[in-house]
């Protein structure tokens, strides 16, 4: 494996153009003998001027097979010389440009198998006419090698150009067909979709090993979020058990880093034992948030401990000194798995003794591991993934009573505002690394950051974060909204280097930006009372309704938003000094309970209340009673009698939760 940093390459006589790029993945190829170009006008113009096809390679820094192909083919002087003679070669970091990755993956899965590194050949106008994933350098076990394919494609280009043009036309037509937008439905999905999706998940649940389906197994926290919300709505013990047992199975398995904390990207086996070792910050963020919810819903301290372990790993190993969070790191672990009981029997000691010795051994091994070279770390900061970390840290800071997490969330938000936001144009930039901010922000950058800011505003109670979320939502609507069908495009209309413009409609390893945006709009509507936010959420539901009808399992995060929109939302306002003991006692009552369908606002007398009321008008008349912190519990803007008594507040909130569950059963 590579040592820390971006230098995961074999040194050549001189660097190519990628040496000037900030992406760690691109820099890993900066000393290849291949004359690599970054994606951009210089490469496109060279291809047109020299009448050459473009070889496009898309990957990411922690991708195992990307490193293999780099070592086998891109570091091979003979293969590189042929590439330099016959092609203009371009490297793309899929994490910087997921829009390009998604576009060309739609083509590749139509002609080959999806995966990374993605290998394509394009016309100079960027239309693809060949696509594959990893290729061995030479013919092997019946598979045509990279060298052979390059030679065949060069011959095709030089002697049968009309065939290449025809393949590009066919490929582009197929790409447009696969990317074509489904016309929205006249109505949003109905609540029966929630029950159907729950039944589908129940049928695919692996009762013995946790998770859903067979190998490989991904964490897919969006499914866990849906199940826990479904439990809160219906009281279904089955829904909660499936979510909790999946988290427990992952905690027991090799997908968890038992020494340093955090979770690997996926398991290659059914029992979660054998991980694919890279760690992605978006997985840590989503799983930490799911673990916090699991702790609230179950009261099982295991989930609180796992959430802390995961977040502490991120703060220790994946945090930029300025406050942002890095993208990923690779890893490799060699271990054998034995149960506590097997180990106790083997050595003639008690299970309790084994557990105590394991705890001590983990610390010894962790410190020993720290003396070795670190795995390669991708230290670019992406707005979207940092938005997910904001949400996780904000939730953990109040549920786990962790001021360190709150401070980290605030620092990250300030970093993003300072380094990746232009207040003059109110627009975001997607990527930051080594002092450089670049790449136009995509829909997911806006959506995930807005979600993070809404979560931060409900925990820090600083009105500046809600104000920023509102400004960003206005810009998101300006750049990405589909006026005809509703919902949001993934890219801006002025993205000139794309062949198609698509809407994301799948909640996979992470939530789709449309699903997150729909929930953001509903939360903004509940906070501000502005009907336009609700109207846009409803239009997005209608736009994605045909996809939900085909398979609710494709969009569990959107269905979580649907559940929110169809339930009684509890609006909670606490009037009091945020640091006063009586205020904190009321906040604890709220945070001790799993109430996913609620908004929480704190108002303090004076300027802070004026600022909050300007954004959340319904809090205008709410204040402390008899000099004591007071809680107001409302549903659909109809409030119960305010109280300063935490015990009374607890009964009122428990009654509201029971009402939601009873309403869902009717």
XYZ file of C-alpha atoms in Angstrom:
666
model
C 0.000 0.000 0.000
C 1.079 3.635 -0.425
C 2.317 5.828 2.369
C 0.466 8.918 3.519
C -0.263 11.668 1.058
C -0.755 11.646 -2.666
C 2.537 10.155 -3.796
C 1.197 6.732 -4.797
C 3.072 6.504 -8.097
C 6.160 5.187 -9.730
C 8.549 8.021 -10.420
C 9.317 8.738 -14.048
C 11.908 11.045 -15.596
C 9.606 14.030 -15.388
C 6.134 14.971 -14.275
C 3.203 15.332 -16.654
C 0.517 17.988 -16.490
C -1.237 16.325 -13.572
C 1.511 17.562 -11.262
C -0.245 20.942 -11.221
C -3.585 19.435 -10.177
C -4.784 19.409 -6.569
C -6.616 16.073 -6.676
C -4.602 13.390 -4.834
C -5.838 10.849 -7.368
C -4.563 12.860 -10.312
C -1.261 13.487 -8.560
C -0.851 9.747 -8.084
C -0.485 9.639 -11.900
C 1.642 12.775 -12.279
C 4.872 10.815 -12.855
C 3.467 8.257 -15.275
C 5.122 8.249 -18.702
C 1.605 8.757 -20.098
C 1.148 12.356 -21.233
C -1.927 12.831 -19.077
C -4.139 15.897 -19.288
C -6.734 16.988 -16.747
C -10.287 17.262 -18.037
C -10.566 20.611 -19.788
C -10.363 22.776 -22.874
C -6.625 22.237 -23.468
C -7.071 18.504 -23.940
C -10.221 18.876 -26.044
C -8.528 21.376 -28.360
C -5.476 19.122 -28.764
C -7.717 16.209 -29.763
C -9.497 18.354 -32.360
C -6.295 19.936 -33.681
C -4.395 16.651 -33.993
C -7.454 14.631 -35.021
C -6.991 12.107 -32.214
C -9.396 10.092 -30.143
C -9.503 10.767 -26.395
C -8.648 8.036 -23.923
C -10.520 8.846 -20.707
C -9.716 7.140 -17.406
C -11.954 7.822 -14.380
C -11.152 6.589 -10.885
C -10.489 7.642 -7.294
C -7.570 7.616 -4.918
C -8.557 4.678 -2.693
C -9.601 2.426 -5.596
C -7.566 -0.811 -5.520
C -7.895 -1.691 -9.202
C -7.083 1.900 -10.172
C -3.692 1.431 -8.494
C -3.252 -1.940 -10.175
C -3.882 -0.531 -13.644
C -1.587 2.419 -12.893
C 1.236 0.042 -11.982
C 0.638 -2.461 -14.790
C -0.219 -0.220 -17.728
C 0.165 3.499 -17.122
C 3.679 3.049 -15.721
C 4.665 0.803 -18.664
C 6.871 2.851 -21.051
C 5.813 0.914 -24.158
C 2.080 1.205 -23.465
C 2.516 4.866 -22.529
C 4.401 5.604 -25.747
C 1.594 4.065 -27.806
C -1.015 6.078 -25.878
C 0.940 9.295 -26.381
C 1.280 8.648 -30.131
C -2.320 7.728 -30.875
C -4.534 9.324 -28.169
C -5.045 12.373 -26.034
C -5.195 10.869 -22.545
C -7.317 12.442 -19.800
C -7.564 11.547 -16.110
C -10.639 12.401 -13.998
C -11.162 12.089 -10.246
C -14.715 10.792 -9.949
C -15.074 12.361 -6.502
C -14.316 15.801 -7.900
C -16.551 15.266 -10.936
C -19.326 12.789 -10.060
C -21.365 14.326 -12.869
C -18.860 13.132 -15.474
C -18.533 9.806 -13.698
C -22.300 9.277 -13.717
C -22.650 10.308 -17.368
C -19.987 7.967 -18.689
C -20.916 5.156 -16.323
C -24.378 5.231 -17.884
C -22.658 4.518 -21.165
C -20.259 1.849 -19.860
C -22.951 -0.237 -18.175
C -24.711 -0.406 -21.528
C -21.702 -1.877 -23.336
C -19.695 -3.597 -20.589
C -19.661 -3.902 -16.786
C -19.592 -0.900 -14.479
C -16.667 -0.357 -12.155
C -13.455 1.556 -11.640
C -11.129 2.451 -13.112
C -13.489 3.354 -15.910
C -11.776 3.247 -19.306
C -13.367 4.964 -22.287
C -12.485 6.205 -25.731
C -14.198 9.387 -26.928
C -14.498 11.373 -30.096
C -12.911 14.852 -29.851
C -16.447 16.170 -29.236
C -16.604 13.938 -26.100
C -19.048 11.332 -27.435
C -18.015 7.827 -26.295
C -17.534 4.890 -28.651
C -15.753 2.383 -26.379
C -16.098 1.642 -22.671
C -14.801 -0.839 -20.097
C -13.439 -0.908 -16.551
C -10.142 -2.429 -15.372
C -8.103 -3.954 -18.164
C -4.999 -6.133 -17.703
C -1.962 -4.919 -19.654
C -1.908 -7.979 -21.918
C -4.323 -10.689 -22.998
C -5.028 -12.887 -19.981
C -7.352 -15.824 -19.304
C -9.505 -15.049 -22.299
C -9.723 -11.323 -21.546
C -8.390 -8.934 -24.153
C -5.589 -6.823 -22.701
C -5.242 -3.050 -22.648
C -2.351 -3.079 -25.144
C -4.350 -5.109 -27.647
C -7.426 -2.932 -27.289
C -5.445 0.266 -27.808
C -3.972 -1.156 -30.994
C -7.392 -2.248 -32.302
C -8.964 1.125 -31.510
C -6.074 3.010 -33.138
C -6.527 0.893 -36.286
C -10.260 1.520 -36.226
C -9.662 5.261 -35.912
C -7.172 5.374 -38.756
C -8.716 2.947 -41.246
C -12.416 2.668 -40.462
C -13.340 6.077 -39.038
C -16.915 5.722 -40.227
C -17.335 2.711 -37.922
C -16.071 4.781 -34.979
C -18.453 7.594 -35.876
C -21.347 5.165 -36.117
C -20.447 3.631 -32.749
C -20.272 7.122 -31.209
C -23.676 8.024 -32.634
C -25.210 4.786 -31.373
C -23.518 5.119 -28.009
C -24.640 8.696 -27.550
C -28.194 7.806 -28.520
C -28.174 4.983 -25.976
C -26.644 7.289 -23.365
C -29.353 9.868 -23.949
C -32.011 7.160 -23.716
C -30.646 5.884 -20.403
C -30.323 9.434 -19.113
C -33.737 10.531 -20.360
C -35.893 12.087 -17.717
C -39.032 10.243 -16.777
C -42.081 12.463 -16.981
C -43.394 13.210 -13.540
C -46.706 11.841 -12.317
C -49.819 13.886 -11.633
C -49.681 12.920 -7.966
C -47.026 12.218 -5.357
C -46.451 8.670 -4.086
C -49.108 7.666 -1.576
C -48.479 6.474 1.967
C -49.003 2.855 0.913
C -45.510 3.030 -0.634
C -44.105 3.220 2.905
C -45.730 -0.080 3.825
C -44.765 -1.750 0.542
C -41.131 -0.738 0.940
C -41.099 -1.950 4.541
C -42.472 -5.322 3.415
C -39.861 -5.556 0.645
C -37.088 -4.846 3.136
C -38.517 -7.335 5.581
C -38.520 -10.024 2.885
C -34.873 -9.400 1.991
C -33.567 -9.046 5.556
C -30.766 -11.448 6.499
C -31.933 -12.565 9.935
C -28.745 -14.459 10.770
C -26.132 -11.960 9.590
C -27.910 -8.620 9.454
C -28.226 -6.423 6.425
C -30.213 -7.112 3.295
C -29.626 -9.622 0.533
C -26.349 -11.434 0.010
C -22.728 -10.556 -0.639
C -21.312 -8.040 -1.174
C -22.944 -6.019 1.599
C -22.872 -2.244 1.809
C -23.941 -0.343 4.933
C -26.480 1.757 2.969
C -27.542 3.953 5.932
C -30.451 5.374 3.929
C -32.269 2.063 4.491
C -31.608 2.210 8.239
C -32.924 5.781 8.340
C -36.125 4.710 6.624
C -36.641 1.780 8.993
C -36.152 3.849 12.125
C -38.549 6.474 10.853
C -41.033 3.756 9.980
C -40.723 2.484 13.542
C -41.354 5.979 14.926
C -44.411 6.271 12.696
C -45.970 2.856 13.273
C -44.380 1.392 16.380
C -43.247 -1.599 14.295
C -40.763 -3.570 16.399
C -39.749 -5.471 13.264
C -38.604 -2.270 11.575
C -36.488 -1.209 14.530
C -35.043 -4.695 15.027
C -33.878 -4.913 11.419
C -32.063 -1.591 11.709
C -30.502 -2.353 15.091
C -29.403 -5.891 14.224
C -27.761 -4.649 11.032
C -25.772 -2.100 13.027
C -24.842 -4.720 15.641
C -23.700 -7.156 12.941
C -21.545 -4.486 11.346
C -20.084 -3.618 14.758
C -19.111 -7.257 15.284
C -17.720 -7.736 11.809
C -14.551 -6.882 9.971
C -16.224 -3.959 8.216
C -15.578 -2.049 11.445
C -12.061 -0.959 12.316
C -11.886 -2.361 15.837
C -8.636 -0.565 16.615
C -8.913 2.916 15.186
C -12.645 3.304 14.803
C -14.730 3.946 11.740
C -16.164 1.630 9.096
C -14.761 0.333 5.838
C -16.645 0.837 2.596
C -18.309 -2.568 2.291
C -17.930 -6.267 3.057
C -17.262 -8.780 0.318
C -19.004 -11.565 2.254
C -22.463 -12.075 3.733
C -21.342 -11.985 7.387
C -19.586 -8.563 7.191
C -16.251 -10.229 8.030
C -14.100 -9.395 5.015
C -14.026 -5.683 4.253
C -13.087 -3.722 1.185
C -10.671 -1.701 3.225
C -10.976 1.920 2.155
C -12.791 4.292 4.499
C -14.988 7.044 3.069
C -15.926 10.086 5.109
C -19.488 9.970 3.770
C -19.902 6.488 5.272
C -18.588 7.656 8.643
C -20.974 10.621 8.639
C -24.078 8.640 7.711
C -23.320 5.721 10.016
C -22.537 7.985 12.960
C -25.872 9.755 12.468
C -27.679 6.390 12.187
C -25.980 5.176 15.368
C -27.110 8.295 17.224
C -30.686 7.647 16.052
C -30.377 3.991 17.070
C -29.250 5.024 20.543
C -32.184 7.415 20.895
C -34.654 4.815 19.642
C -33.349 1.878 21.696
C -31.458 3.276 24.667
C -28.699 0.712 23.989
C -25.377 2.318 25.003
C -23.551 0.200 22.410
C -24.781 2.547 19.698
C -23.684 5.643 21.593
C -20.230 4.130 22.055
C -19.982 3.236 18.365
C -21.081 6.731 17.317
C -18.388 8.274 19.534
C -15.780 5.828 18.242
C -16.628 6.667 14.637
C -16.659 10.426 15.108
C -13.497 10.368 17.199
C -11.750 8.517 14.367
C -12.824 11.228 11.910
C -11.748 14.052 14.219
C -8.399 12.380 14.860
C -7.455 11.152 11.388
C -9.629 12.860 8.771
C -9.766 16.500 9.832
C -8.064 19.378 8.066
C -6.302 21.810 10.422
C -8.669 24.549 9.234
C -11.734 22.536 10.222
C -12.928 20.721 7.101
C -12.945 16.956 6.640
C -10.929 14.882 4.199
C -12.529 12.506 1.740
C -11.101 9.030 2.256
C -8.226 6.814 3.218
C -7.099 3.378 2.119
C -6.324 0.596 4.599
C -5.274 -3.024 4.849
C -5.769 -5.377 7.800
C -4.726 -8.993 8.280
C -6.615 -10.817 11.020
C -8.357 -14.043 11.936
C -11.786 -14.103 13.503
C -12.583 -16.103 16.655
C -15.433 -15.628 19.112
C -14.860 -14.661 22.733
C -16.115 -18.078 23.781
C -13.738 -19.914 21.416
C -10.799 -17.881 22.683
C -11.756 -18.384 26.337
C -11.975 -22.151 25.832
C -8.709 -22.299 23.949
C -6.755 -20.563 26.721
C -8.753 -21.780 29.728
C -9.905 -18.357 30.929
C -13.302 -16.716 31.450
C -15.157 -14.715 28.847
C -14.932 -11.639 31.079
C -11.147 -12.026 31.217
C -10.959 -12.334 27.433
C -12.982 -9.134 26.983
C -10.756 -7.230 29.419
C -7.605 -8.454 27.696
C -9.064 -7.600 24.285
C -9.722 -4.021 25.382
C -6.116 -3.677 26.553
C -4.812 -5.403 23.425
C -6.709 -3.035 21.156
C -4.942 -0.066 22.720
C -1.537 -1.752 22.391
C -2.203 -2.675 18.769
C -3.578 0.772 17.960
C -0.428 2.472 19.260
C 1.768 -0.069 17.455
C -0.141 0.530 14.225
C 0.468 4.243 14.637
C 4.218 3.695 14.283
C 3.778 2.288 10.773
C 3.326 4.332 7.575
C -0.248 5.529 7.253
C -2.464 4.280 4.430
C -2.892 6.702 1.536
C -5.226 9.505 2.553
C -7.205 11.586 0.086
C -7.045 14.970 1.786
C -9.268 16.977 -0.508
C -12.311 18.555 1.150
C -15.656 18.170 -0.645
C -18.616 20.363 0.281
C -21.219 17.603 -0.065
C -19.452 15.115 2.202
C -18.660 17.826 4.720
C -22.354 18.667 4.799
C -23.045 15.067 5.854
C -20.419 15.374 8.596
C -22.079 18.575 9.828
C -25.311 16.654 10.328
C -23.636 13.791 12.192
C -21.626 16.054 14.483
C -24.566 18.325 15.206
C -26.816 15.418 16.202
C -24.116 13.738 18.279
C -23.280 16.948 20.103
C -26.675 17.072 21.797
C -27.692 13.421 22.054
C -24.295 12.297 23.338
C -23.701 15.550 25.258
C -20.489 16.147 23.335
C -19.431 19.801 23.169
C -16.344 18.688 21.218
C -18.637 17.557 18.404
C -20.562 20.831 18.456
C -17.327 22.823 18.278
C -16.104 20.655 15.387
C -19.370 21.180 13.503
C -19.212 24.945 13.959
C -15.560 25.015 12.882
C -16.375 22.987 9.766
C -19.280 25.275 8.852
C -17.077 28.328 9.237
C -14.393 26.689 7.125
C -16.843 25.952 4.321
C -18.233 29.475 4.485
C -14.753 30.986 4.408
C -13.071 28.770 1.825
C -15.773 27.376 -0.465
C -18.447 30.064 -0.621
C -18.484 33.320 -2.556
C -20.784 35.731 -0.694
C -20.791 38.160 -3.631
C -22.470 35.631 -5.927
C -23.862 33.417 -3.120
C -22.486 30.338 -4.881
C -20.464 27.353 -3.688
C -17.281 25.777 -5.026
C -17.100 21.992 -4.640
C -13.497 21.116 -3.727
C -10.736 22.554 -1.538
C -7.181 21.320 -1.156
C -3.869 22.971 -0.278
C -5.245 26.494 -0.477
C -7.052 25.954 -3.770
C -10.843 26.020 -4.188
C -12.103 24.747 -7.537
C -14.799 22.832 -9.459
C -18.309 24.217 -9.825
C -20.572 22.943 -7.062
C -23.184 20.352 -7.947
C -26.686 19.830 -6.624
C -25.435 17.445 -3.922
C -23.086 20.121 -2.573
C -25.971 22.518 -2.013
C -28.412 19.902 -0.738
C -26.104 18.163 1.731
C -24.706 21.423 3.077
C -28.205 22.873 3.548
C -29.170 19.735 5.473
C -26.069 20.089 7.640
C -26.791 23.739 8.333
C -30.392 22.961 9.318
C -29.124 20.329 11.762
C -26.492 22.718 13.092
C -29.059 25.478 13.568
C -31.123 23.106 15.737
C -28.164 22.359 18.004
C -26.041 25.519 18.134
C -29.121 27.799 17.938
C -27.086 30.398 16.062
C -29.473 32.069 13.581
C -26.640 32.654 11.097
C -26.733 29.006 9.989
C -30.437 29.021 9.134
C -29.941 32.315 7.319
C -27.144 30.771 5.244
C -29.241 27.691 4.529
C -32.032 29.906 3.206
C -29.638 31.781 0.913
C -28.198 28.550 -0.398
C -31.671 27.116 -1.020
C -32.534 30.156 -3.121
C -29.385 29.600 -5.205
C -30.062 25.883 -5.526
C -33.505 26.669 -6.883
C -32.018 29.163 -9.318
C -29.358 26.866 -10.754
C -30.843 23.377 -10.589
C -34.678 23.474 -10.501
C -36.624 21.879 -13.366
C -39.434 24.302 -14.174
C -41.206 21.793 -16.434
C -41.316 18.550 -14.461
C -40.219 19.531 -10.966
C -37.287 18.191 -9.021
C -33.661 19.155 -9.405
C -31.065 18.466 -12.063
C -27.703 17.255 -10.785
C -25.817 19.946 -12.694
C -26.272 23.548 -13.678
C -27.656 24.408 -17.098
C -24.411 26.179 -18.034
C -22.236 23.034 -17.635
C -20.831 23.006 -21.175
C -18.721 19.846 -20.931
C -21.616 17.413 -20.410
C -23.544 15.514 -23.070
C -26.698 15.102 -20.971
C -28.372 16.711 -17.979
C -29.861 14.245 -15.517
C -31.711 14.020 -12.232
C -30.424 11.725 -9.556
C -33.135 9.300 -8.504
C -31.393 6.594 -6.516
C -30.439 6.432 -2.838
C -27.386 4.182 -2.845
C -24.301 4.303 -0.633
C -25.398 7.850 0.035
C -28.717 9.626 -0.351
C -29.637 11.218 -3.640
C -29.549 14.981 -3.686
C -33.216 15.089 -4.699
C -34.207 13.043 -1.648
C -32.227 15.286 0.692
C -33.536 18.401 -1.030
C -37.121 17.288 -0.548
C -36.601 16.891 3.195
C -34.795 20.234 3.336
C -37.736 21.949 1.638
C -40.215 20.414 4.075
C -38.133 21.486 7.070
C -37.826 25.017 5.704
C -41.577 25.103 5.191
C -42.187 24.022 8.771
C -39.758 26.635 10.062
C -40.672 29.627 7.930
C -44.286 28.917 7.026
C -43.521 29.848 3.407
C -45.729 27.757 1.131
C -43.273 27.891 -1.775
C -41.001 25.429 -0.017
C -43.845 22.944 0.446
C -44.924 23.394 -3.168
C -41.437 22.572 -4.409
C -41.253 19.506 -2.180
C -44.581 18.276 -3.552
C -43.403 18.894 -7.120
C -40.265 16.848 -6.416
C -42.381 14.004 -5.050
C -44.414 14.049 -8.259
C -41.272 14.163 -10.421
C -39.859 11.056 -8.752
C -43.158 9.228 -8.290
C -42.689 6.956 -11.355
C -39.330 5.794 -9.986
C -40.872 5.074 -6.582
C -43.677 3.155 -8.254
C -41.127 0.896 -9.958
C -39.245 0.278 -6.716
C -39.534 2.055 -3.410
C -36.279 0.333 -2.408
C -34.504 2.637 -4.868
C -35.457 5.739 -2.894
C -35.774 4.996 0.845
C -34.506 8.470 1.737
C -37.178 10.069 -0.429
C -39.750 7.859 1.302
C -38.417 9.111 4.645
C -39.227 12.614 3.400
C -42.649 11.391 2.259
C -43.255 9.999 5.745
C -42.277 13.378 7.218
C -44.699 15.172 4.893
C -47.597 12.858 5.770
C -47.124 12.893 9.555
C -47.843 15.333 12.343
C -44.708 17.438 12.744
C -43.945 18.437 16.316
C -42.780 22.033 16.527
C -40.797 22.609 19.715
C -39.770 26.041 20.925
C -37.771 26.563 24.102
C -37.531 30.094 25.471
C -34.569 30.581 27.761
C -30.857 31.192 28.090
C -29.170 28.343 26.206
C -26.566 27.811 28.953
C -28.931 28.068 31.925
C -29.626 24.858 33.880
C -33.412 25.120 33.450
C -33.041 25.492 29.664
C -30.638 22.579 29.488
C -33.041 20.420 31.469
C -35.776 21.051 28.891
C -33.392 20.438 26.005
C -32.390 17.130 27.566
C -36.019 16.018 27.602
C -36.151 16.618 23.853
C -32.801 15.038 23.050
C -33.477 11.932 25.118
C -36.322 11.038 22.751
C -36.308 9.751 19.202
C -38.661 12.200 17.510
C -37.566 12.328 13.875
C -40.539 14.423 12.746
C -39.886 17.553 14.725
C -38.252 20.937 14.461
C -36.559 22.569 17.416
C -36.009 26.286 17.936
C -34.488 28.064 20.928
C -35.207 31.732 21.531
C -33.401 34.031 23.917
C -34.765 37.427 24.877
C -33.348 40.338 22.967
C -31.493 40.491 19.689
C -31.257 36.715 19.209
C -35.052 36.340 19.353
C -35.464 39.156 16.838
C -33.094 37.437 14.423
C -34.807 34.065 14.868
C -38.291 35.555 14.512
C -37.284 37.184 11.240
C -36.750 33.691 9.854
C -39.226 31.682 11.992
C -42.202 34.005 12.481
C -44.279 31.770 14.759
C -41.815 32.210 17.667
C -42.442 35.957 17.892
C -44.654 35.900 20.974
C -42.958 33.060 22.791
C -40.935 33.819 25.882
C -40.074 32.632 29.368
C -42.858 32.333 31.931
C -42.342 33.559 35.488
C -38.653 34.025 34.780
C -38.135 30.333 34.012
C -37.171 28.552 30.794
C -40.370 27.474 29.060
C -41.131 24.900 26.382
C -43.861 25.261 23.763
C -44.964 22.044 22.033
C -47.050 22.514 18.923
C -48.401 20.519 16.007
C -49.235 22.245 12.757
C -48.844 25.579 14.579
C -51.434 24.608 17.236
C -49.701 24.706 20.620
C -50.399 23.064 23.950
C -50.129 25.056 27.127
C -46.483 26.004 27.685
C -44.679 24.522 30.659
C -41.461 25.041 32.578
C -41.622 21.580 34.143
C -39.399 18.953 32.425
C -41.632 16.118 33.658
C -44.712 17.709 32.094
C -42.764 18.359 28.901
C -41.766 14.687 28.793
C -45.400 13.563 29.069
C -46.466 15.980 26.349
C -43.753 14.806 23.978
C -44.481 11.147 24.675
C -48.147 11.830 24.006
C -47.281 13.499 20.704
C -45.196 10.472 19.678
C -48.029 8.116 20.561
C -50.464 10.265 18.582
C -48.267 10.010 15.494
C -48.119 6.229 15.773
C -51.873 5.909 16.317
C -52.572 8.204 13.359
C -50.337 6.096 11.143
C -52.290 2.952 12.024
C -55.698 4.415 11.165
